[in-house]
């Protein structure tokens, strides 16, 4: 009503979350309705009411179509990962690197999308693009082909990215490079033919498929600081030398590094390289290869000390000795010999002995049954090491149990020998430092299990390397969260579960929090002071969570 006259209009009313109140916008104005009368519409008011019904019906139909086409779900748990990236200042460096390319997309966006997706829901790159990235907090504007181009760029420059992350982590968290833990693993590819990178070699999972090897270096706090990728048929032994040299050169490390690795990396060449560089080493050593004089010392019960738990039960027995030991190796036809003063620490674990003995007896029983059945050699599998295949007077070879080897292996059950240049360290300190190697094995488990780094279906070397780089950085970020931001009080499984379970459903301009109660949720809420426990979140609260930064 205006100046005694009635005016008709259709108004769309809705709640504006940014303004915090209802807003009305005129959809269409009909004035006094005289225009409708001229069109032959005898009742303009009834006409407008019917038009409003049709508009509301159409609006509701569109909303239903949107829900059916794509669920109104948003992933939210990756805000912790993004907070670490922001603290490290990674974006500035990737943006600078992108200036050297001709990409018409944000390289940092591709990096973040790949990293967040790998942690939230690891799957193929095609599934990642279509089923994970659309549900992240940000709407990314790159195509699938551009995603692969970015991944290829990361792979071609993976060593540069590892170096950048190592330096940034050192600046913010202070790496401990006095002790450096190293180990290798490999990843299989379900392909028939080998190429220059994917080569058949000794598989960690006993799969006769082409492999890519990975060497991983951790600092004293078990934070990843080095990565080396290599063809699956190459020896692991040289990789520790290469990655230590690269770490020292790229990070200008002056201090002495004590290399810690298992017996697979223990060789005369690596010991000589460490000593020549002024570094130290703590390696495990195979007891089976010891000369008889050293085995006599190993089995001698004298000088062992019992290490007990709080209830007086023996956890393990330990003893040490210091002596000069001679090593030699051959390189390109030249033999090099050297002598080092070395401490040797041996432990005997009764629980481990019982476990190993049970495993040997299981293989022994299988070998005995197959030998009696005169099975073919290729049926023995792992138990073939306890079988001798001999022929007598030109007759057909037959299988016999190798009783000597069985006896030797049973005698060594429960023993573990460590050799080290660190003669001033106590035997318990050496034992403690060495047994932190479980963290590097755990890092490999994170990659292979939580991040589904295998099997790999990519074909180009650059994208394969890019894939493993993303897995490496995802492991690095997880470790930073676990060890530094969460004070090493929670498992990596709890971190992954929180990140993956923290999902939000959008409804009427708000977000329904789908998380369930847990001690870890309480901890994150207390640590960040964010409304992660709230059942219903406003747009502002959601944005506050996604923009969170660690101090």
Short mmCIF file of C-alpha atoms in Angstrom, two decimals:
data_model
loop_
_atom_site.label_atom_id
_atom_site.label_comp_id
_atom_site.label_asym_id
_atom_site.label_seq_id
_atom_site.Cartn_x
_atom_site.Cartn_y
_atom_site.Cartn_z
CA UNK A 1 0.00 0.00 0.00
CA UNK A 2 1.43 3.35 -1.03
CA UNK A 3 -0.55 6.63 -1.15
CA UNK A 4 -3.74 4.64 -0.90
CA UNK A 5 -2.87 2.42 -3.85
CA UNK A 6 -2.00 -1.32 -3.77
CA UNK A 7 1.29 -2.42 -5.37
CA UNK A 8 2.14 -6.02 -6.24
CA UNK A 9 5.62 -7.61 -6.10
CA UNK A 10 7.22 -11.00 -5.48
CA UNK A 11 9.94 -10.90 -2.79
CA UNK A 12 12.57 -13.56 -2.02
CA UNK A 13 13.43 -13.65 1.69
CA UNK A 14 16.39 -15.57 3.14
CA UNK A 15 18.85 -15.50 6.04
CA UNK A 16 22.24 -13.98 5.23
CA UNK A 17 24.85 -15.64 7.53
CA UNK A 18 27.41 -12.89 6.84
CA UNK A 19 25.02 -10.10 7.89
CA UNK A 20 23.48 -12.18 10.65
CA UNK A 21 19.83 -11.31 9.82
CA UNK A 22 17.05 -11.85 7.30
CA UNK A 23 17.34 -10.16 3.89
CA UNK A 24 14.58 -9.51 1.33
CA UNK A 25 15.25 -9.10 -2.38
CA UNK A 26 12.54 -8.17 -4.90
CA UNK A 27 12.21 -10.90 -7.51
CA UNK A 28 9.71 -9.04 -9.73
CA UNK A 29 7.52 -5.95 -9.37
CA UNK A 30 4.07 -5.62 -11.04
CA UNK A 31 3.24 -2.07 -9.89
CA UNK A 32 -0.47 -1.61 -9.36
CA UNK A 33 -1.26 -4.64 -11.50
CA UNK A 34 -2.69 -2.57 -14.33
CA UNK A 35 -0.30 -4.24 -16.75
CA UNK A 36 -1.68 -7.64 -15.77
CA UNK A 37 -5.22 -6.42 -16.24
CA UNK A 38 -4.33 -5.22 -19.73
CA UNK A 39 -3.06 -8.75 -20.46
CA UNK A 40 -6.49 -10.12 -19.62
CA UNK A 41 -5.62 -11.36 -16.11
CA UNK A 42 -8.77 -10.55 -14.15
CA UNK A 43 -7.35 -11.34 -10.67
CA UNK A 44 -3.70 -10.07 -10.41
CA UNK A 45 -3.39 -11.11 -6.74
CA UNK A 46 -4.43 -14.72 -7.42
CA UNK A 47 -2.06 -14.74 -10.41
CA UNK A 48 0.89 -13.63 -8.23
CA UNK A 49 0.03 -16.20 -5.54
CA UNK A 50 0.06 -19.00 -8.15
CA UNK A 51 3.37 -17.74 -9.57
CA UNK A 52 4.93 -17.77 -6.09
CA UNK A 53 3.86 -21.42 -5.63
CA UNK A 54 5.51 -22.37 -8.94
CA UNK A 55 8.72 -20.51 -8.06
CA UNK A 56 8.93 -22.20 -4.65
CA UNK A 57 8.32 -25.60 -6.24
CA UNK A 58 11.07 -25.03 -8.80
CA UNK A 59 13.48 -23.81 -6.12
CA UNK A 60 12.87 -26.91 -3.98
CA UNK A 61 13.29 -29.17 -7.03
CA UNK A 62 16.69 -27.61 -7.77
CA UNK A 63 17.77 -28.13 -4.17
CA UNK A 64 16.84 -31.80 -4.40
CA UNK A 65 18.80 -32.15 -7.62
CA UNK A 66 21.86 -30.61 -6.00
CA UNK A 67 21.71 -33.01 -3.04
CA UNK A 68 21.28 -35.99 -5.33
CA UNK A 69 24.13 -34.95 -7.63
CA UNK A 70 26.68 -34.33 -4.86
CA UNK A 71 26.37 -34.96 -1.14
CA UNK A 72 26.61 -31.76 0.95
CA UNK A 73 29.68 -33.10 2.79
CA UNK A 74 32.90 -31.23 3.52
CA UNK A 75 36.12 -32.73 4.82
CA UNK A 76 37.52 -30.78 7.74
CA UNK A 77 40.23 -32.76 9.51
CA UNK A 78 42.98 -31.64 7.16
CA UNK A 79 42.97 -28.25 8.89
CA UNK A 80 45.72 -29.74 11.12
CA UNK A 81 47.85 -30.56 8.06
CA UNK A 82 47.25 -27.10 6.61
CA UNK A 83 48.23 -25.53 9.94
CA UNK A 84 51.64 -27.24 9.76
CA UNK A 85 52.13 -26.12 6.14
CA UNK A 86 51.32 -22.54 7.13
CA UNK A 87 53.72 -22.68 10.07
CA UNK A 88 56.51 -23.92 7.80
CA UNK A 89 55.76 -21.24 5.20
CA UNK A 90 55.76 -23.74 2.34
CA UNK A 91 53.52 -21.74 0.03
CA UNK A 92 56.03 -18.94 -0.56
CA UNK A 93 58.66 -21.38 -1.81
CA UNK A 94 56.33 -23.35 -4.08
CA UNK A 95 54.96 -20.11 -5.53
CA UNK A 96 58.53 -19.02 -6.34
CA UNK A 97 59.27 -22.37 -8.00
CA UNK A 98 56.10 -22.07 -10.09
CA UNK A 99 57.47 -18.88 -11.66
CA UNK A 100 59.90 -21.05 -13.63
CA UNK A 101 56.99 -22.91 -15.27
CA UNK A 102 54.35 -21.99 -17.83
CA UNK A 103 51.52 -23.56 -15.83
CA UNK A 104 48.15 -21.83 -16.03
CA UNK A 105 47.18 -23.15 -12.61
CA UNK A 106 48.36 -22.83 -9.03
CA UNK A 107 51.11 -25.36 -8.31
CA UNK A 108 50.56 -24.89 -4.58
CA UNK A 109 46.86 -25.69 -4.98
CA UNK A 110 47.71 -28.96 -6.73
CA UNK A 111 50.26 -29.77 -4.01
CA UNK A 112 47.77 -29.13 -1.20
CA UNK A 113 44.94 -31.00 -2.91
CA UNK A 114 47.17 -34.08 -3.47
CA UNK A 115 48.54 -33.96 0.08
CA UNK A 116 45.18 -33.48 1.83
CA UNK A 117 43.51 -36.14 -0.32
CA UNK A 118 46.27 -38.71 0.26
CA UNK A 119 45.83 -38.34 4.04
CA UNK A 120 42.02 -38.18 4.03
CA UNK A 121 41.21 -40.90 1.50
CA UNK A 122 44.12 -42.50 -0.39
CA UNK A 123 43.06 -43.77 -3.80
CA UNK A 124 44.00 -43.50 -7.49
CA UNK A 125 44.70 -40.06 -8.92
CA UNK A 126 41.53 -40.24 -11.02
CA UNK A 127 39.42 -41.09 -7.96
CA UNK A 128 41.22 -38.41 -5.99
CA UNK A 129 40.28 -35.78 -8.56
CA UNK A 130 36.63 -36.84 -8.79
CA UNK A 131 35.78 -38.22 -5.36
CA UNK A 132 37.97 -36.42 -2.81
CA UNK A 133 39.15 -33.01 -4.02
CA UNK A 134 35.57 -31.71 -4.68
CA UNK A 135 34.78 -32.22 -0.98
CA UNK A 136 37.75 -30.31 0.43
CA UNK A 137 37.14 -26.91 2.00
CA UNK A 138 38.40 -25.04 -1.08
CA UNK A 139 37.02 -25.22 -4.61
CA UNK A 140 40.11 -25.79 -6.74
CA UNK A 141 40.25 -24.61 -10.37
CA UNK A 142 42.52 -27.08 -12.14
CA UNK A 143 41.74 -29.96 -14.48
CA UNK A 144 42.67 -33.61 -14.13
CA UNK A 145 45.42 -33.20 -16.75
CA UNK A 146 46.78 -30.22 -14.81
CA UNK A 147 46.76 -32.32 -11.63
CA UNK A 148 48.96 -34.92 -13.36
CA UNK A 149 51.22 -32.19 -14.76
CA UNK A 150 51.73 -30.83 -11.25
CA UNK A 151 52.42 -34.33 -9.90
CA UNK A 152 54.98 -34.85 -12.65
CA UNK A 153 56.69 -31.57 -11.73
CA UNK A 154 56.92 -32.65 -8.08
CA UNK A 155 58.43 -35.96 -9.16
CA UNK A 156 61.04 -34.40 -11.43
CA UNK A 157 62.10 -32.17 -8.55
CA UNK A 158 61.46 -34.48 -5.57
CA UNK A 159 64.97 -34.10 -4.12
CA UNK A 160 64.60 -30.29 -4.21
CA UNK A 161 61.28 -30.51 -2.33
CA UNK A 162 62.76 -32.87 0.27
CA UNK A 163 65.60 -30.40 0.83
CA UNK A 164 63.20 -27.44 1.15
CA UNK A 165 61.02 -29.25 3.68
CA UNK A 166 64.04 -30.41 5.69
CA UNK A 167 65.37 -26.86 5.96
CA UNK A 168 61.98 -25.40 6.87
CA UNK A 169 61.39 -28.07 9.52
CA UNK A 170 64.85 -27.37 10.96
CA UNK A 171 64.07 -23.64 11.18
CA UNK A 172 60.78 -24.17 13.01
CA UNK A 173 61.39 -27.32 15.05
CA UNK A 174 65.20 -27.79 15.26
CA UNK A 175 66.23 -31.17 13.88
CA UNK A 176 68.54 -33.48 15.84
CA UNK A 177 71.10 -34.76 13.34
CA UNK A 178 73.51 -36.23 15.89
CA UNK A 179 71.79 -39.59 15.48
CA UNK A 180 70.41 -40.43 12.01
CA UNK A 181 68.28 -43.54 11.47
CA UNK A 182 68.28 -45.15 8.05
CA UNK A 183 66.48 -48.05 6.44
CA UNK A 184 65.23 -49.15 3.04
CA UNK A 185 62.09 -50.75 1.68
CA UNK A 186 60.60 -51.33 -1.75
CA UNK A 187 57.23 -50.98 -3.48
CA UNK A 188 55.87 -53.40 -6.05
CA UNK A 189 54.19 -52.61 -9.38
CA UNK A 190 51.63 -54.95 -10.87
CA UNK A 191 53.17 -54.95 -14.34
CA UNK A 192 54.73 -57.72 -16.43
CA UNK A 193 57.65 -55.91 -18.07
CA UNK A 194 60.48 -54.08 -16.36
CA UNK A 195 61.78 -50.64 -17.33
CA UNK A 196 64.72 -48.49 -16.23
CA UNK A 197 63.15 -47.65 -12.88
CA UNK A 198 60.89 -50.59 -12.06
CA UNK A 199 63.19 -53.59 -11.82
CA UNK A 200 62.87 -57.01 -10.23
CA UNK A 201 64.90 -57.55 -7.08
CA UNK A 202 64.60 -58.92 -3.52
CA UNK A 203 61.08 -57.95 -2.47
CA UNK A 204 60.28 -57.12 1.16
CA UNK A 205 56.95 -58.86 0.61
CA UNK A 206 58.24 -61.78 -1.46
CA UNK A 207 56.44 -60.64 -4.60
CA UNK A 208 58.10 -61.50 -7.94
CA UNK A 209 57.15 -58.14 -9.47
CA UNK A 210 59.11 -55.08 -10.64
CA UNK A 211 60.08 -52.84 -7.72
CA UNK A 212 61.12 -49.31 -6.83
CA UNK A 213 63.39 -48.98 -3.79
CA UNK A 214 63.13 -46.27 -1.16
CA UNK A 215 65.73 -45.19 1.37
CA UNK A 216 64.43 -43.14 4.30
CA UNK A 217 66.47 -41.12 6.81
CA UNK A 218 65.14 -39.93 10.18
CA UNK A 219 66.73 -37.56 12.66
CA UNK A 220 67.25 -38.30 16.36
CA UNK A 221 63.61 -37.39 17.07
CA UNK A 222 62.42 -39.73 14.32
CA UNK A 223 61.44 -36.91 11.94
CA UNK A 224 61.98 -37.76 8.22
CA UNK A 225 64.86 -35.67 6.84
CA UNK A 226 65.97 -37.55 3.73
CA UNK A 227 64.53 -39.61 0.87
CA UNK A 228 66.17 -41.61 -1.90
CA UNK A 229 64.33 -43.45 -4.67
CA UNK A 230 66.15 -46.00 -6.82
CA UNK A 231 65.55 -48.97 -9.18
CA UNK A 232 64.42 -52.13 -7.40
CA UNK A 233 67.41 -54.21 -8.49
CA UNK A 234 70.03 -51.90 -6.93
CA UNK A 235 71.73 -52.70 -3.64
CA UNK A 236 70.49 -50.84 -0.57
CA UNK A 237 73.93 -50.67 1.01
CA UNK A 238 75.21 -47.65 -0.92
CA UNK A 239 72.08 -45.54 -0.35
CA UNK A 240 72.92 -44.63 3.24
CA UNK A 241 76.21 -43.09 2.04
CA UNK A 242 74.50 -41.11 -0.73
CA UNK A 243 71.70 -39.75 1.40
CA UNK A 244 73.99 -38.79 4.32
CA UNK A 245 76.30 -36.94 1.90
CA UNK A 246 73.36 -35.11 0.31
CA UNK A 247 71.92 -34.21 3.72
CA UNK A 248 75.23 -32.79 4.94
CA UNK A 249 75.85 -30.85 1.73
CA UNK A 250 72.37 -29.39 1.22
CA UNK A 251 71.84 -28.44 4.87
CA UNK A 252 75.40 -27.34 5.66
CA UNK A 253 75.63 -29.81 8.56
CA UNK A 254 78.97 -29.57 10.35
CA UNK A 255 78.36 -31.81 13.33
CA UNK A 256 79.23 -35.47 13.56
CA UNK A 257 76.43 -37.87 12.56
CA UNK A 258 76.01 -41.27 14.16
CA UNK A 259 74.42 -43.54 11.54
CA UNK A 260 71.96 -46.10 12.93
CA UNK A 261 70.80 -48.99 10.73
CA UNK A 262 70.03 -52.70 10.81
CA UNK A 263 72.25 -55.49 9.53
CA UNK A 264 71.00 -55.07 5.95
CA UNK A 265 73.04 -51.84 5.73
CA UNK A 266 76.01 -53.14 7.73
CA UNK A 267 78.99 -53.64 5.43
CA UNK A 268 82.70 -52.81 5.51
CA UNK A 269 82.27 -50.08 2.89
CA UNK A 270 79.65 -48.22 4.94
CA UNK A 271 81.71 -48.51 8.13
CA UNK A 272 84.80 -47.20 6.33
CA UNK A 273 82.80 -44.32 4.81
CA UNK A 274 81.42 -43.29 8.20
CA UNK A 275 84.80 -43.40 9.91
CA UNK A 276 86.53 -41.54 7.04
CA UNK A 277 83.90 -38.75 7.23
CA UNK A 278 84.42 -38.42 10.97
CA UNK A 279 80.98 -39.88 11.66
CA UNK A 280 79.96 -42.76 13.89
CA UNK A 281 77.77 -45.79 13.45
CA UNK A 282 75.54 -48.20 15.34
CA UNK A 283 74.68 -51.20 13.20
CA UNK A 284 73.26 -54.59 14.04
CA UNK A 285 75.31 -57.56 12.88
CA UNK A 286 74.29 -61.06 11.88
CA UNK A 287 75.27 -63.54 14.57
CA UNK A 288 75.26 -66.34 11.99
CA UNK A 289 78.33 -64.90 10.22
CA UNK A 290 80.48 -64.57 13.33
CA UNK A 291 83.71 -66.59 13.57
CA UNK A 292 83.79 -69.33 16.20
CA UNK A 293 85.86 -67.25 18.65
CA UNK A 294 83.20 -64.52 18.70
CA UNK A 295 80.39 -67.06 18.95
CA UNK A 296 82.13 -68.51 22.00
CA UNK A 297 82.01 -65.05 23.62
CA UNK A 298 78.37 -64.69 22.56
CA UNK A 299 77.26 -67.96 24.21
CA UNK A 300 79.44 -67.54 27.31
CA UNK A 301 77.00 -66.78 30.16
CA UNK A 302 79.61 -64.77 32.05
CA UNK A 303 79.35 -60.95 32.20
CA UNK A 304 75.68 -60.82 31.13
CA UNK A 305 73.51 -58.48 33.21
CA UNK A 306 69.81 -59.04 33.68
CA UNK A 307 67.55 -56.10 32.80
CA UNK A 308 64.27 -56.57 34.66
CA UNK A 309 60.85 -54.93 34.67
CA UNK A 310 59.18 -53.41 37.73
CA UNK A 311 57.89 -56.84 38.78
CA UNK A 312 61.31 -58.48 38.64
CA UNK A 313 60.82 -60.36 35.37
CA UNK A 314 63.83 -60.53 33.03
CA UNK A 315 63.25 -58.41 29.92
CA UNK A 316 66.63 -59.17 28.37
CA UNK A 317 70.27 -59.91 29.23
CA UNK A 318 73.10 -57.69 27.99
CA UNK A 319 76.90 -57.51 27.87
CA UNK A 320 79.61 -55.67 25.94
CA UNK A 321 83.25 -55.82 24.88
CA UNK A 322 85.70 -53.44 23.16
CA UNK A 323 88.37 -54.62 20.75
CA UNK A 324 90.10 -53.82 17.44
CA UNK A 325 88.43 -55.38 14.39
CA UNK A 326 89.72 -55.71 10.84
CA UNK A 327 87.45 -55.02 7.84
CA UNK A 328 88.04 -55.12 4.10
CA UNK A 329 86.08 -54.50 0.91
CA UNK A 330 86.76 -54.44 -2.82
CA UNK A 331 85.87 -51.54 -5.09
CA UNK A 332 86.56 -51.65 -8.84
CA UNK A 333 89.15 -54.37 -8.34
CA UNK A 334 90.96 -52.50 -5.55
CA UNK A 335 90.89 -54.07 -2.10
CA UNK A 336 90.79 -51.75 0.90
CA UNK A 337 91.52 -53.00 4.42
CA UNK A 338 91.25 -51.07 7.68
CA UNK A 339 91.10 -51.59 11.42
CA UNK A 340 88.67 -49.90 13.83
CA UNK A 341 88.25 -49.91 17.57
CA UNK A 342 84.71 -51.09 18.05
CA UNK A 343 82.33 -51.79 20.90
CA UNK A 344 80.10 -54.82 20.54
CA UNK A 345 76.92 -55.13 22.55
CA UNK A 346 74.94 -58.35 22.63
CA UNK A 347 71.49 -58.89 24.09
CA UNK A 348 69.54 -62.06 24.76
CA UNK A 349 65.74 -61.75 24.91
CA UNK A 350 63.96 -64.86 26.31
CA UNK A 351 60.60 -63.83 24.85
CA UNK A 352 62.13 -63.27 21.40
CA UNK A 353 63.96 -66.60 21.69
CA UNK A 354 60.70 -68.49 22.26
CA UNK A 355 59.06 -66.74 19.30
CA UNK A 356 61.96 -67.40 16.91
CA UNK A 357 62.27 -71.01 18.06
CA UNK A 358 58.57 -71.61 17.38
CA UNK A 359 58.98 -70.18 13.86
CA UNK A 360 61.98 -72.43 13.14
CA UNK A 361 60.17 -75.51 14.44
CA UNK A 362 57.21 -74.70 12.20
CA UNK A 363 59.51 -74.57 9.16
CA UNK A 364 61.31 -77.71 10.35
CA UNK A 365 58.05 -79.68 10.56
CA UNK A 366 57.00 -78.51 7.08
CA UNK A 367 60.42 -79.43 5.63
CA UNK A 368 60.30 -82.88 7.29
CA UNK A 369 56.82 -83.61 5.90
CA UNK A 370 57.81 -82.51 2.38
CA UNK A 371 61.04 -84.51 2.49
CA UNK A 372 59.15 -87.65 3.44
CA UNK A 373 56.71 -86.98 0.60
CA UNK A 374 59.62 -86.39 -1.81
CA UNK A 375 58.22 -83.04 -2.88
CA UNK A 376 59.81 -80.97 -5.65
CA UNK A 377 62.31 -78.29 -4.59
CA UNK A 378 60.07 -75.37 -5.63
CA UNK A 379 57.40 -76.52 -3.15
CA UNK A 380 59.57 -75.88 -0.10
CA UNK A 381 59.54 -72.09 -0.10
CA UNK A 382 61.15 -70.53 2.97
CA UNK A 383 61.77 -73.85 4.70
CA UNK A 384 64.17 -74.88 1.88
CA UNK A 385 67.02 -73.30 3.90
CA UNK A 386 66.77 -76.27 6.25
CA UNK A 387 66.92 -78.82 3.43
CA UNK A 388 69.93 -80.18 1.49
CA UNK A 389 69.25 -81.27 -2.08
CA UNK A 390 71.88 -83.89 -2.97
CA UNK A 391 72.39 -86.50 -5.64
CA UNK A 392 74.24 -89.74 -4.98
CA UNK A 393 76.32 -91.45 -7.68
CA UNK A 394 74.50 -89.60 -10.45
CA UNK A 395 71.09 -90.65 -9.19
CA UNK A 396 68.15 -88.28 -8.87
CA UNK A 397 68.65 -85.66 -6.16
CA UNK A 398 66.69 -86.18 -2.98
CA UNK A 399 65.89 -83.81 -0.12
CA UNK A 400 67.33 -84.28 3.36
CA UNK A 401 66.97 -82.14 6.47
CA UNK A 402 70.02 -79.96 7.15
CA UNK A 403 70.34 -80.81 10.83
CA UNK A 404 73.52 -78.76 11.25
CA UNK A 405 71.85 -75.53 10.11
CA UNK A 406 68.79 -76.26 12.23
CA UNK A 407 71.00 -76.64 15.30
CA UNK A 408 72.92 -73.43 14.57
CA UNK A 409 69.79 -71.33 14.05
CA UNK A 410 68.11 -72.69 17.18
CA UNK A 411 71.18 -71.82 19.26
CA UNK A 412 71.07 -68.21 18.05
CA UNK A 413 67.39 -67.65 18.88
CA UNK A 414 66.92 -64.53 21.02
CA UNK A 415 70.40 -63.07 20.43
CA UNK A 416 70.97 -59.64 18.86
CA UNK A 417 74.41 -58.15 18.25
CA UNK A 418 75.14 -54.44 17.77
CA UNK A 419 78.48 -53.04 16.65
CA UNK A 420 79.39 -49.38 17.14
CA UNK A 421 82.15 -46.83 16.96
CA UNK A 422 80.69 -45.10 20.05
CA UNK A 423 82.86 -46.83 22.64
CA UNK A 424 82.16 -44.16 25.29
CA UNK A 425 78.43 -44.88 25.29
CA UNK A 426 77.13 -47.44 27.77
CA UNK A 427 75.66 -50.69 26.50
CA UNK A 428 72.20 -49.60 27.63
CA UNK A 429 72.51 -46.29 25.73
CA UNK A 430 73.53 -48.14 22.58
CA UNK A 431 70.62 -50.56 23.02
CA UNK A 432 68.19 -47.65 23.52
CA UNK A 433 69.44 -45.68 20.50
CA UNK A 434 69.42 -48.71 18.21
CA UNK A 435 65.93 -49.80 19.19
CA UNK A 436 64.52 -46.44 18.12
CA UNK A 437 64.78 -47.94 14.63
CA UNK A 438 61.22 -49.18 15.16
CA UNK A 439 60.08 -45.65 14.34
CA UNK A 440 61.51 -45.83 10.82
CA UNK A 441 59.78 -49.18 10.32
CA UNK A 442 56.61 -47.50 11.56
CA UNK A 443 57.09 -44.70 8.99
CA UNK A 444 57.18 -47.33 6.25
CA UNK A 445 53.99 -48.83 7.68
CA UNK A 446 52.34 -45.40 7.54
CA UNK A 447 53.21 -45.13 3.85
CA UNK A 448 52.17 -48.65 2.94
CA UNK A 449 49.07 -49.01 5.12
CA UNK A 450 47.59 -45.63 6.08
CA UNK A 451 48.60 -43.87 2.84
CA UNK A 452 48.18 -46.85 0.48
CA UNK A 453 51.46 -46.06 -1.30
CA UNK A 454 51.32 -49.48 -2.93
CA UNK A 455 50.51 -50.93 -5.39
CA UNK A 456 51.28 -48.05 -7.75
CA UNK A 457 49.45 -47.78 -11.06
CA UNK A 458 51.28 -44.75 -12.48
CA UNK A 459 53.50 -45.28 -15.52
CA UNK A 460 55.90 -42.34 -15.94
CA UNK A 461 58.94 -42.09 -13.66
CA UNK A 462 58.14 -38.45 -12.91
CA UNK A 463 54.60 -39.17 -11.68
CA UNK A 464 55.82 -42.23 -9.74
CA UNK A 465 58.41 -40.08 -7.96
CA UNK A 466 55.75 -37.40 -7.42
CA UNK A 467 53.46 -40.00 -5.83
CA UNK A 468 56.15 -41.12 -3.38
CA UNK A 469 57.09 -37.52 -2.61
CA UNK A 470 53.48 -36.79 -1.55
CA UNK A 471 53.51 -39.96 0.60
CA UNK A 472 56.83 -38.88 2.15
CA UNK A 473 55.57 -35.37 2.98
CA UNK A 474 52.31 -36.80 4.36
CA UNK A 475 54.41 -39.00 6.67
CA UNK A 476 56.59 -36.03 7.62
CA UNK A 477 53.57 -33.85 8.49
CA UNK A 478 52.03 -36.70 10.51
CA UNK A 479 55.27 -37.07 12.49
CA UNK A 480 55.45 -33.31 13.14
CA UNK A 481 51.88 -33.37 14.44
CA UNK A 482 52.53 -36.44 16.56
CA UNK A 483 55.94 -35.60 18.03
CA UNK A 484 56.04 -31.80 18.21
CA UNK A 485 52.50 -30.41 18.20
CA UNK A 486 50.97 -33.25 20.26
CA UNK A 487 54.04 -33.89 22.47
CA UNK A 488 54.42 -37.51 21.28
CA UNK A 489 51.50 -38.59 23.46
CA UNK A 490 49.22 -40.02 20.76
CA UNK A 491 49.57 -42.67 18.09
CA UNK A 492 49.66 -41.93 14.39
CA UNK A 493 46.49 -44.05 14.08
CA UNK A 494 44.61 -41.59 16.32
CA UNK A 495 45.76 -38.68 14.13
CA UNK A 496 44.62 -40.34 10.90
CA UNK A 497 41.29 -41.36 12.43
CA UNK A 498 40.55 -37.80 13.56
CA UNK A 499 41.49 -36.26 10.20
CA UNK A 500 39.37 -38.78 8.28
CA UNK A 501 36.36 -38.75 10.61
CA UNK A 502 36.08 -34.97 10.88
CA UNK A 503 33.43 -34.36 8.23
CA UNK A 504 30.72 -31.73 8.08
CA UNK A 505 27.33 -31.79 6.37
CA UNK A 506 26.04 -28.45 5.11
CA UNK A 507 22.41 -27.73 5.92
CA UNK A 508 20.51 -24.43 5.71
CA UNK A 509 23.67 -22.36 5.68
CA UNK A 510 25.20 -24.16 8.68
CA UNK A 511 27.46 -27.21 9.13
CA UNK A 512 26.50 -30.34 11.05
CA UNK A 513 29.59 -31.80 12.77
CA UNK A 514 29.70 -35.58 12.15
CA UNK A 515 32.51 -36.27 14.64
CA UNK A 516 31.85 -38.58 17.59
CA UNK A 517 33.21 -38.11 21.10
CA UNK A 518 36.75 -39.28 21.85
CA UNK A 519 39.67 -38.43 24.12
CA UNK A 520 41.63 -37.30 21.07
CA UNK A 521 38.83 -34.90 20.08
CA UNK A 522 38.93 -33.44 23.60
CA UNK A 523 42.68 -32.97 23.28
CA UNK A 524 42.44 -31.18 19.91
CA UNK A 525 39.67 -28.97 21.28
CA UNK A 526 41.79 -27.99 24.29
CA UNK A 527 44.96 -27.51 22.23
CA UNK A 528 43.47 -25.37 19.46
CA UNK A 529 40.59 -23.67 21.34
CA UNK A 530 38.49 -24.30 18.23
CA UNK A 531 34.79 -25.31 18.23
CA UNK A 532 35.55 -28.80 16.91
CA UNK A 533 33.21 -30.32 19.53
CA UNK A 534 30.24 -28.16 18.54
CA UNK A 535 27.39 -30.08 16.94
CA UNK A 536 26.40 -27.18 14.67
CA UNK A 537 28.86 -24.72 13.16
CA UNK A 538 28.24 -21.38 11.50
CA UNK A 539 30.09 -20.34 8.36
CA UNK A 540 32.38 -18.14 10.44
CA UNK A 541 33.20 -21.00 12.84
CA UNK A 542 33.91 -23.32 9.91
CA UNK A 543 36.24 -20.78 8.33
CA UNK A 544 37.96 -20.21 11.68
CA UNK A 545 38.73 -23.93 11.93
CA UNK A 546 40.00 -24.23 8.36
CA UNK A 547 42.26 -21.16 8.77
CA UNK A 548 43.77 -22.31 12.08
CA UNK A 549 47.53 -21.86 12.51
CA UNK A 550 49.92 -23.36 15.04
CA UNK A 551 51.88 -20.82 17.07
#
